[in-house]
Short mmCIF file of C-alpha atoms in Angstrom, two decimals:
data_model
loop_
_atom_site.label_atom_id
_atom_site.label_comp_id
_atom_site.label_asym_id
_atom_site.label_seq_id
_atom_site.Cartn_x
_atom_site.Cartn_y
_atom_site.Cartn_z
CA GLN A 294 -0.82 195.78 43.22
CA VAL A 295 -3.04 194.04 45.74
CA GLN A 296 -5.95 191.92 44.57
CA LEU A 297 -8.81 191.02 46.90
CA VAL A 298 -11.45 188.36 46.33
CA ALA A 299 -14.44 188.32 48.67
CA SER A 300 -16.71 185.33 49.17
CA GLY A 301 -19.13 183.77 51.63
CA GLY A 302 -22.23 185.88 51.15
CA GLY A 303 -25.67 184.44 50.66
CA LEU A 304 -29.35 184.50 51.52
CA VAL A 305 -30.15 183.71 55.16
CA GLN A 306 -32.96 184.16 57.64
CA PRO A 307 -32.83 186.57 60.58
CA GLY A 308 -30.79 185.16 63.42
CA ALA A 309 -28.56 183.08 61.15
CA SER A 310 -24.79 183.33 60.79
CA LEU A 311 -22.42 183.83 57.89
CA ARG A 312 -18.66 183.92 57.60
CA LEU A 313 -17.23 186.15 54.91
CA SER A 314 -13.73 185.61 53.58
CA CYS A 315 -11.40 187.89 51.67
CA ALA A 316 -8.36 186.32 50.04
CA ALA A 317 -5.54 188.67 49.17
CA SER A 318 -2.78 188.37 46.62
CA GLY A 319 0.25 190.59 46.43
CA SER A 320 2.98 191.49 48.83
CA LEU A 321 3.12 192.63 52.43
CA PHE A 322 -0.36 191.44 53.37
CA SER A 323 0.54 191.27 57.04
CA VAL A 324 1.41 194.97 57.06
CA TYR A 325 -1.95 196.17 55.74
CA THR A 326 -4.90 197.30 57.74
CA MET A 327 -7.85 195.25 56.51
CA ALA A 328 -11.48 196.22 56.70
CA TRP A 329 -14.99 195.26 55.73
CA TYR A 330 -17.38 197.85 54.37
CA ARG A 331 -20.96 197.44 53.30
CA HIS A 332 -23.20 199.34 50.94
CA ALA A 333 -26.96 198.96 50.96
CA PRO A 334 -29.28 200.55 48.38
CA GLY A 335 -30.28 204.06 49.41
CA LYS A 336 -27.63 204.24 52.12
CA GLN A 337 -24.07 205.46 52.31
CA ARG A 338 -21.20 203.04 52.32
CA GLU A 339 -20.22 202.35 55.91
CA LEU A 340 -17.30 200.80 57.69
CA VAL A 341 -18.35 197.61 59.44
CA ALA A 342 -15.08 196.47 60.99
CA SER A 343 -11.33 196.84 60.62
CA ILE A 344 -8.28 195.04 61.90
CA ARG A 345 -4.69 196.23 62.06
CA SER A 346 -1.47 194.27 61.86
CA SER A 347 -1.32 194.32 65.64
CA GLY A 348 -4.72 192.67 65.85
CA SER A 349 -6.41 195.81 67.10
CA THR A 350 -10.00 196.02 65.87
CA ASN A 351 -12.72 198.58 65.35
CA TYR A 352 -16.42 197.96 64.85
CA ALA A 353 -19.43 199.96 63.84
CA ASP A 354 -21.96 200.28 66.64
CA SER A 355 -24.37 198.13 64.66
CA ALA A 356 -21.79 195.35 64.47
CA LYS A 357 -20.57 195.32 68.05
CA ASP A 358 -21.34 192.12 69.98
CA ARG A 359 -22.50 190.37 66.81
CA PHE A 360 -19.63 190.52 64.30
CA THR A 361 -15.99 189.51 64.65
CA ILE A 362 -13.20 190.41 62.27
CA SER A 363 -10.03 188.31 62.19
CA ARG A 364 -7.06 187.66 59.94
CA ASP A 365 -4.81 184.79 59.01
CA ASN A 366 -1.47 186.09 57.77
CA VAL A 367 -0.36 182.63 56.65
CA LYS A 368 -3.34 182.28 54.33
CA ASN A 369 -3.40 185.99 53.47
CA THR A 370 -7.07 186.07 54.36
CA VAL A 371 -9.33 188.27 56.44
CA TYR A 372 -12.66 187.05 57.81
CA LEU A 373 -15.87 188.54 59.07
CA GLN A 374 -17.92 186.26 61.29
CA MET A 375 -21.47 187.57 61.41
CA ASN A 376 -23.90 186.23 63.99
CA SER A 377 -27.49 187.11 64.83
CA LEU A 378 -28.00 188.63 61.42
CA LYS A 379 -30.76 191.16 60.97
CA PRO A 380 -32.58 192.39 57.85
CA GLU A 381 -30.78 195.71 58.19
CA ASP A 382 -27.49 193.86 57.65
CA THR A 383 -28.51 193.28 54.05
CA ALA A 384 -25.91 194.86 51.78
CA VAL A 385 -23.02 194.20 49.46
CA TYR A 386 -19.97 193.64 51.63
CA TYR A 387 -16.58 194.80 50.37
CA CYS A 388 -13.11 193.90 51.54
CA ASN A 389 -10.61 196.74 51.79
CA ALA A 390 -6.86 197.01 52.30
CA LYS A 391 -4.75 200.05 53.15
CA LEU A 392 -1.29 200.72 54.46
CA PRO A 393 -1.50 202.16 57.97
CA LEU A 394 0.01 205.50 58.90
CA VAL A 395 0.46 206.44 55.25
CA VAL A 396 -1.58 209.47 54.23
CA ASN A 397 -1.51 208.85 50.49
CA SER A 398 -1.60 205.07 50.59
CA ASN A 399 -3.35 203.25 47.78
CA VAL A 400 -6.64 201.70 48.79
CA TYR A 401 -7.60 198.33 47.38
CA TRP A 402 -11.12 196.89 47.11
CA GLY A 403 -12.53 193.47 46.51
CA GLN A 404 -15.43 192.84 44.16
CA GLY A 405 -18.02 192.56 46.91
CA THR A 406 -20.23 189.74 48.09
CA GLN A 407 -23.99 190.00 48.59
CA VAL A 408 -25.50 189.34 52.00
CA THR A 409 -29.28 189.19 52.16
CA VAL A 410 -31.14 188.65 55.42
CA SER A 411 -34.82 188.04 54.94
CA SER A 412 -37.62 185.89 56.32
#
């Protein structure tokens, strides 16, 4: 079992920054691929960013040049630094963990944290 707790969301104005955190409990955190997804009302859930054990990262086009995903394997925590936030970034953000290169790996989700960008 892997438990994920997301935090750091809030209400901000366009152009502001937020740093989301996801604290993980369980074993083998450093082995997991970690990711941030978001789900806005009326839209499909989308992958925002992911980071592998090697440090390799992927970003959605909408997140490139504005968001940065990172991980701290000592603290068992993954972060999402979000800069230059836009209203279209408004969504519930979910932390995700999955074993890489395992087809039938369990997928673990955090509870989600609300990010609202509005003037």
